[in-house]
mmCIF file of C-alpha atoms in Angstrom:
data_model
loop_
_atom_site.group_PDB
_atom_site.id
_atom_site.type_symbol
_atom_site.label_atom_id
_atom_site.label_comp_id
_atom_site.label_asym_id
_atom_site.label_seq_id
_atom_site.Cartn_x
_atom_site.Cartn_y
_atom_site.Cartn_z
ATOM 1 C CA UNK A 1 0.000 0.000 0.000
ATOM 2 C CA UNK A 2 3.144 2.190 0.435
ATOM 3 C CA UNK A 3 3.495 2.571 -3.005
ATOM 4 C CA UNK A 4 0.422 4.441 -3.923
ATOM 5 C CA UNK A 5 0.147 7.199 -1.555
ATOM 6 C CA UNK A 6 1.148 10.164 -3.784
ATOM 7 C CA UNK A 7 -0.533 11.709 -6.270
ATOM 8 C CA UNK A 8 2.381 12.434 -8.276
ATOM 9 C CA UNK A 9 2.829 8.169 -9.214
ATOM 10 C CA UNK A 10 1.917 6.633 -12.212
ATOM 11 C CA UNK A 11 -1.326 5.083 -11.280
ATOM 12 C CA UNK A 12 -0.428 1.536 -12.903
ATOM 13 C CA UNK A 13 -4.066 -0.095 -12.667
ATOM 14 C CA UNK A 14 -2.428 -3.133 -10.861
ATOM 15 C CA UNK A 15 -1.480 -0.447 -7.797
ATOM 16 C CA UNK A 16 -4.948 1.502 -8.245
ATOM 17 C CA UNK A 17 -6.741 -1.706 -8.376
ATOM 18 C CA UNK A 18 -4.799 -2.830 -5.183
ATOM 19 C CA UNK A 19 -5.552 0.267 -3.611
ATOM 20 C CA UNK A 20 -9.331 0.659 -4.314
ATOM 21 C CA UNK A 21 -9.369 -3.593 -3.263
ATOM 22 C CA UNK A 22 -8.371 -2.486 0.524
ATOM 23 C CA UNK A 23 -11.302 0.402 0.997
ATOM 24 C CA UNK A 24 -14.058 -1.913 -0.557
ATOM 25 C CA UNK A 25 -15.737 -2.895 2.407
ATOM 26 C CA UNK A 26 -16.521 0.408 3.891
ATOM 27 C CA UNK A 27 -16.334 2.242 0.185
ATOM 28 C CA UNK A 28 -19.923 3.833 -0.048
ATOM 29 C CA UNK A 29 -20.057 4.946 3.734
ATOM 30 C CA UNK A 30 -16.712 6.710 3.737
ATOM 31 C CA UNK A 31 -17.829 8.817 0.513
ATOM 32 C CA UNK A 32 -21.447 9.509 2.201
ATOM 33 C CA UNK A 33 -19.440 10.798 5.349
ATOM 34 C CA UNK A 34 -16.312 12.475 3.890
ATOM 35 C CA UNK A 35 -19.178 14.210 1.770
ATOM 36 C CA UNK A 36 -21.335 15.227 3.830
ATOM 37 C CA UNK A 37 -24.184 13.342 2.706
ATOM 38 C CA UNK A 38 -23.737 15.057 -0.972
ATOM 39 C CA UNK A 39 -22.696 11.958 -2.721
ATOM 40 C CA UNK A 40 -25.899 11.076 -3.168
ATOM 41 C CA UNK A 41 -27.173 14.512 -5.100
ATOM 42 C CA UNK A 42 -24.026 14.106 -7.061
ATOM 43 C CA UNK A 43 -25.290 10.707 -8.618
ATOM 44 C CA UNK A 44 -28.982 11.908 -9.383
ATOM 45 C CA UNK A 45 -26.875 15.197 -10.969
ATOM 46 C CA UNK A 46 -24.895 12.804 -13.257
ATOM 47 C CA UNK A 47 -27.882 10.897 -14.087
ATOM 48 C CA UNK A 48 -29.773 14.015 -14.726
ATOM 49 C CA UNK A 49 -27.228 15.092 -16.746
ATOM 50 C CA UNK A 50 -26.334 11.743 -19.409
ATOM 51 C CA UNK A 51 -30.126 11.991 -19.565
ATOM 52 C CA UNK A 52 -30.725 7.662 -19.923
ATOM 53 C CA UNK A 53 -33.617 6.999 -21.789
ATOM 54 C CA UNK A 54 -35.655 3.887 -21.157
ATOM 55 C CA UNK A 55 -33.910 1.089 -23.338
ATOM 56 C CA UNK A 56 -30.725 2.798 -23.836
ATOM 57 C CA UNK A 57 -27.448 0.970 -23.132
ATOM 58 C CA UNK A 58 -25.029 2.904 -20.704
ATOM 59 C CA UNK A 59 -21.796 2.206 -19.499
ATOM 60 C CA UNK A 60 -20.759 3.299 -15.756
ATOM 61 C CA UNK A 61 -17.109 3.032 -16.059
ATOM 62 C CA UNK A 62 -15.109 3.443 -12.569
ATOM 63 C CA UNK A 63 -18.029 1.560 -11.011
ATOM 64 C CA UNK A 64 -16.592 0.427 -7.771
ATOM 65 C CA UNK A 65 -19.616 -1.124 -5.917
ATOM 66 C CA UNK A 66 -22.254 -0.006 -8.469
ATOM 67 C CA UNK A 67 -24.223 2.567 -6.202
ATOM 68 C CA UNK A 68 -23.776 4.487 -9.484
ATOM 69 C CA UNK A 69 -24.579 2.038 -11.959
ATOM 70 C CA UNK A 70 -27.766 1.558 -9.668
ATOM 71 C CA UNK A 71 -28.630 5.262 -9.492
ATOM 72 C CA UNK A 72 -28.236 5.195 -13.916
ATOM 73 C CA UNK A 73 -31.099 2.463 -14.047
ATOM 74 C CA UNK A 74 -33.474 4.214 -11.910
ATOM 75 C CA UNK A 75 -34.447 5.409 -15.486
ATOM 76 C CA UNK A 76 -35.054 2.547 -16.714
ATOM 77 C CA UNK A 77 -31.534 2.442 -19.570
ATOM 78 C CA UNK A 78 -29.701 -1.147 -19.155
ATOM 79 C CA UNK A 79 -26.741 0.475 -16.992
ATOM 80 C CA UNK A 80 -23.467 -1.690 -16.841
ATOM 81 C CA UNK A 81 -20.547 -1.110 -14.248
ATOM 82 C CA UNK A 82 -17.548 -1.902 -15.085
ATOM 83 C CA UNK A 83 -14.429 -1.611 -12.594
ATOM 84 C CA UNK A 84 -10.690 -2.462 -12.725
ATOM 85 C CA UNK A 85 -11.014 -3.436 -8.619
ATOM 86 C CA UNK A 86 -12.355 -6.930 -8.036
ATOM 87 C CA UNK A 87 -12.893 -6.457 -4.927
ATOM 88 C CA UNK A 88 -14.856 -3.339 -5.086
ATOM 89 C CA UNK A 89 -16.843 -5.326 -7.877
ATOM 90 C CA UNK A 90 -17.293 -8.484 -4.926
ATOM 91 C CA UNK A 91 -18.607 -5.954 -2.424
ATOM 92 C CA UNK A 92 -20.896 -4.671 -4.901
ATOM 93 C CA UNK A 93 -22.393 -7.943 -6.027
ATOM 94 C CA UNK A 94 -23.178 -9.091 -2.216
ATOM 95 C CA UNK A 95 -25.694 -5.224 -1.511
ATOM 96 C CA UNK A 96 -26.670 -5.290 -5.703
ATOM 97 C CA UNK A 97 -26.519 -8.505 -6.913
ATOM 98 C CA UNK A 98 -29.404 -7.163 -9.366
ATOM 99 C CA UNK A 99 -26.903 -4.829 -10.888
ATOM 100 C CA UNK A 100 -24.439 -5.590 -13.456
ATOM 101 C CA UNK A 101 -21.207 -5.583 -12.729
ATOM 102 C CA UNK A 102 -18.248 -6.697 -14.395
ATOM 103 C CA UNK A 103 -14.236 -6.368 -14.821
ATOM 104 C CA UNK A 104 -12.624 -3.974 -16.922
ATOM 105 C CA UNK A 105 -9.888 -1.291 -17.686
ATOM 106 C CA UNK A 106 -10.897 2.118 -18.632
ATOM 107 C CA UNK A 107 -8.225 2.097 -21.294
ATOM 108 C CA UNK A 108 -8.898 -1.547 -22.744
ATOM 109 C CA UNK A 109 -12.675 -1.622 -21.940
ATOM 110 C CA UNK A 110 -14.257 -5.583 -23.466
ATOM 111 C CA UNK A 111 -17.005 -4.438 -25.116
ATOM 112 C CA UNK A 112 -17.093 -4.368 -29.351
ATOM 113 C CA UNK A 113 -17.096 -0.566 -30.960
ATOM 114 C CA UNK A 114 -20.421 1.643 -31.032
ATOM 115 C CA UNK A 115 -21.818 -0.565 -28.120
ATOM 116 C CA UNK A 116 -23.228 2.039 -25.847
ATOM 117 C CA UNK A 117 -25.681 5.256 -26.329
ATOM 118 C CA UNK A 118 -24.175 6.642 -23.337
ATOM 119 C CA UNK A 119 -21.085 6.469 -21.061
ATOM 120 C CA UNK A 120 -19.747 7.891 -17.920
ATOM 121 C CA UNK A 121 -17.106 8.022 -15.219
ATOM 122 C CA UNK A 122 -17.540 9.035 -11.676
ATOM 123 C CA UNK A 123 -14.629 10.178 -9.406
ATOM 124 C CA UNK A 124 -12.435 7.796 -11.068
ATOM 125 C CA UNK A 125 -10.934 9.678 -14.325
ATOM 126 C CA UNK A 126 -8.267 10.538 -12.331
ATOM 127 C CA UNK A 127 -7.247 7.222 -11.082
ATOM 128 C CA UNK A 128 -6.505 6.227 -15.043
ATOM 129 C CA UNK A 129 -2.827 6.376 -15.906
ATOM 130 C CA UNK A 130 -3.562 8.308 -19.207
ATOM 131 C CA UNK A 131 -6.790 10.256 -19.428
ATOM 132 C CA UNK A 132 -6.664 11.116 -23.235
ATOM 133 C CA UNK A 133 -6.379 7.671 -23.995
ATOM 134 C CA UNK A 134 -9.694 6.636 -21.578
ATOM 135 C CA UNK A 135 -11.078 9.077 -23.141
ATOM 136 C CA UNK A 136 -10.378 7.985 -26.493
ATOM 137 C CA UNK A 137 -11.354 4.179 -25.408
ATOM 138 C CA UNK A 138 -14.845 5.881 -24.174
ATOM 139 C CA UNK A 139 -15.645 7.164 -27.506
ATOM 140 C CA UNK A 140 -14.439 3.873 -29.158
ATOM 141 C CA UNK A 141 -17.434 1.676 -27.228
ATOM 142 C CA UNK A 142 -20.007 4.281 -27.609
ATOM 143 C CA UNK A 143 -21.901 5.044 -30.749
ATOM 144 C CA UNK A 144 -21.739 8.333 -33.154
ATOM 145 C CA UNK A 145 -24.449 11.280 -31.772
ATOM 146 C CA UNK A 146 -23.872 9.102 -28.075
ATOM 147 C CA UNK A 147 -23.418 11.135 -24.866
ATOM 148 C CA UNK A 148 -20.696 11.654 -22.825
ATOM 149 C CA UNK A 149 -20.809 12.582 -18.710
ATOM 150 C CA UNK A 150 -17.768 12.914 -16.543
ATOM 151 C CA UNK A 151 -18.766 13.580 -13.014
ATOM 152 C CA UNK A 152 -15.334 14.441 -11.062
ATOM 153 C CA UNK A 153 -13.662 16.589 -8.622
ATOM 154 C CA UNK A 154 -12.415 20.094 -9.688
ATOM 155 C CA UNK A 155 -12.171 23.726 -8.157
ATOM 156 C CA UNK A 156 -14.593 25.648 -6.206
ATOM 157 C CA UNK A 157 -14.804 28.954 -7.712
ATOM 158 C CA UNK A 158 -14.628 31.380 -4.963
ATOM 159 C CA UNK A 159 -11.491 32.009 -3.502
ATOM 160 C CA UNK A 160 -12.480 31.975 0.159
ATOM 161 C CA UNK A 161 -14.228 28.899 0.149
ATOM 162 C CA UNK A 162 -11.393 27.077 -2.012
ATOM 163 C CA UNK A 163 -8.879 27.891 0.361
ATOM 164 C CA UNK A 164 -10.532 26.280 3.242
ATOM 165 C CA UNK A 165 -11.307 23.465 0.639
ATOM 166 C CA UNK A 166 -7.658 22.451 0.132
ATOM 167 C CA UNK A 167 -6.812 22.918 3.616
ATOM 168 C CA UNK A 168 -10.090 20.153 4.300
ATOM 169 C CA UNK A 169 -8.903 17.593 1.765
ATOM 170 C CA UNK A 170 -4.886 17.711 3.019
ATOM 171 C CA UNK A 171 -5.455 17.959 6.750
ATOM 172 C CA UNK A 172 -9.099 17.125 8.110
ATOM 173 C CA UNK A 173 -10.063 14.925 5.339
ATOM 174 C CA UNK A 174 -7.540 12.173 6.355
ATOM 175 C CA UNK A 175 -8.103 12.213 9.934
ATOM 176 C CA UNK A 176 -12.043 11.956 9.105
ATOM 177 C CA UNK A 177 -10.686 8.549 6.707
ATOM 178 C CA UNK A 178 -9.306 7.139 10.082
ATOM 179 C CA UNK A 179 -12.076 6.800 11.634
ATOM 180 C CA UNK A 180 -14.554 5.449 8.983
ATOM 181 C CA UNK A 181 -12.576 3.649 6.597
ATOM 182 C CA UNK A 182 -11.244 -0.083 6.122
ATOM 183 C CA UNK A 183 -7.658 1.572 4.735
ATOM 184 C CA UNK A 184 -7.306 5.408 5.237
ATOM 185 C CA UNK A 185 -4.024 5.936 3.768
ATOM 186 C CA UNK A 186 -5.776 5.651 0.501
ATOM 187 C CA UNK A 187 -7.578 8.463 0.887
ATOM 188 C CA UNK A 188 -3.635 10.629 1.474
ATOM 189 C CA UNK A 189 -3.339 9.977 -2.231
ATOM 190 C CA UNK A 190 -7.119 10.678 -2.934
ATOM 191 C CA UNK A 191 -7.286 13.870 -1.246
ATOM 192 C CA UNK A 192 -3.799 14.602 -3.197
ATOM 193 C CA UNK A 193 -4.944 13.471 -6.501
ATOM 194 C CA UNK A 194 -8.182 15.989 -6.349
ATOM 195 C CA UNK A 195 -5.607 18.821 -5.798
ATOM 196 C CA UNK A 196 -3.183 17.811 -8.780
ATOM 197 C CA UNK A 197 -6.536 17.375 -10.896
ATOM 198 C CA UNK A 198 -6.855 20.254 -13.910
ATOM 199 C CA UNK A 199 -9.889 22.633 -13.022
ATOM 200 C CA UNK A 200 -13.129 22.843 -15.255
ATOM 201 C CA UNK A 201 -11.482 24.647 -17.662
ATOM 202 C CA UNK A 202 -8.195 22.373 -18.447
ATOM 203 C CA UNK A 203 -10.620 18.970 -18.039
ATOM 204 C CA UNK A 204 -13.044 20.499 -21.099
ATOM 205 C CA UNK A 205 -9.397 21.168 -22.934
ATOM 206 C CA UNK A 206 -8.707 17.517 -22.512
ATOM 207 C CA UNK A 207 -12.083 15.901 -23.338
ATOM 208 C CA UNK A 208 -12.176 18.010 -26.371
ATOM 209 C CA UNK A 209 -8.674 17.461 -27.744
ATOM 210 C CA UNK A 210 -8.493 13.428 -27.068
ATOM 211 C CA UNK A 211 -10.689 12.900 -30.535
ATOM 212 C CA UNK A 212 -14.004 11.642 -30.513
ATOM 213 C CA UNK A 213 -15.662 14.228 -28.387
ATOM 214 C CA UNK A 214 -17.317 17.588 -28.830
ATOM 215 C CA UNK A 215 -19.853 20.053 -27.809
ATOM 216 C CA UNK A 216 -18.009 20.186 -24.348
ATOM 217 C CA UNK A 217 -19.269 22.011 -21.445
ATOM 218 C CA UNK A 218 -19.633 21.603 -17.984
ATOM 219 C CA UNK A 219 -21.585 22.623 -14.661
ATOM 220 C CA UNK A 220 -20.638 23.126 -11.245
ATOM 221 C CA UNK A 221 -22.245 21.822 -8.049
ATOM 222 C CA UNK A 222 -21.006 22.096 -4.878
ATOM 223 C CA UNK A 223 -19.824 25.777 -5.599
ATOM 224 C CA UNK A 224 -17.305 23.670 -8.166
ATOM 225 C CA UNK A 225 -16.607 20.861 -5.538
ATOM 226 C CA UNK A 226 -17.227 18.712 -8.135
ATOM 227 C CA UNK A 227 -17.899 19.428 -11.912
ATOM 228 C CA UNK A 228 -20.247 17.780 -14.513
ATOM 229 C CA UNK A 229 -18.212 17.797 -17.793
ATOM 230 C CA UNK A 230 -20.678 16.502 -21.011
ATOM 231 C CA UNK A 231 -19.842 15.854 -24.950
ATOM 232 C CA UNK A 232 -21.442 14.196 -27.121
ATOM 233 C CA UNK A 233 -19.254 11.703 -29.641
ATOM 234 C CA UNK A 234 -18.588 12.514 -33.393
#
């Protein structure tokens, strides 16, 4: 676990995998109390936002447990998680075991080109050791005119409140993992990967030059906490 507790790493899946593997277990409770309860508004946001029709396919890529993949087929789209962590993917299965859940990379995703109408990534984009090339991967399984949502961390916009932001995520933020979650030194490199993440305006620069994607534009909640990014593919 030592060797993925700075942002600054390469994020190999086999070390992110690892790392999400030892928080499984108490995964979904440490993000509703580290959050403040918001996690949940965040995933009716995101589903809000890709806009699922009944009968769509949709892809929920960074799964972990599937809370999100359950929150997608609330509208009644076939929504399928996939994850790199097995064991997040186990400790989904035993609370969901109506959901569907299965293994798979970001950047080598198993599923044939043009599958989806619709894909998106929560709080995992930056866990992937090259984002242009996820992104790329994303447009590959998803069909021309499909939808795009990438619901992630980014920067609050008012000065004031950002500073005492940062200063939550680098001090209080891993002394609140300590006491709720199964391995808190993973959420050191968590709360240093949000602050080494690009803000609204350098993720939209990204989705748009990686290819397949365009019509970017995003939305803030949280006063920018976190940031709903959304293109639509070629």
């Amino acid at each position: 676990m030592d060797r993925v507790t700075r942002a600054d790493l390469d994020k190999q899946p086999h070390e992110v995998a690892e790392m999400f593997d030892g928080v499984a277990q108490r995964y979904d409770l440490t993000n509703t109390v580290l959050s403040f309860g918001r996690d949940r508004g965040w995933r009716r946001a995101t589903r809000a936002a890709l806009g699922p029709r009944p009968g769509e396919r949709v892809l929920d890529v960074g799964a972990g447990t599937g809370v999100s993949t359950d929150e997608l087929g609330r509208s009644g789209a076939f929504a399928v998680g996939a994850d790199l962590s097995v064991g997040m993917l186990q400790a989904g299965r035993r609370v969901r075991p109506r959901v569907p859940l299965l293994a798979g990379d970001a950047l080598r995703l198993p599923f044939p080109d043009a599958t989806f109408d619709a894909v998106t990534i929560s709080f995992a984009l930056r866990n992937v050791v090259d984002t242009e090339a996820a992104l790329r991967e994303f447009g590959r399984i998803t069909r021309p005119g499909g939808r795009l949502v990438v619901c992630e961390f980014s920067t609050p916009t008012n000065p004031a409140f950002r500073t005492v932001y940062m200063q939550y995520l680098m001090r209080s933020l891993p002394t609140v993992a300590r006491g709720v979650a199964s391995n808190p030194d993973a959420y050191v490199y968590l709360a240093e990967s949000i602050r080494a993440w690009p803000d609204q305006a350098g993720l939209a620069a990204r989705i748009a030059g990686s290819g397949p994607w365009d019509r970017v534009g995003w939305r803030n909640l949280t006063g920018g906490v976190v940031a709903l990014h959304r293109a639509t593919r070629r």
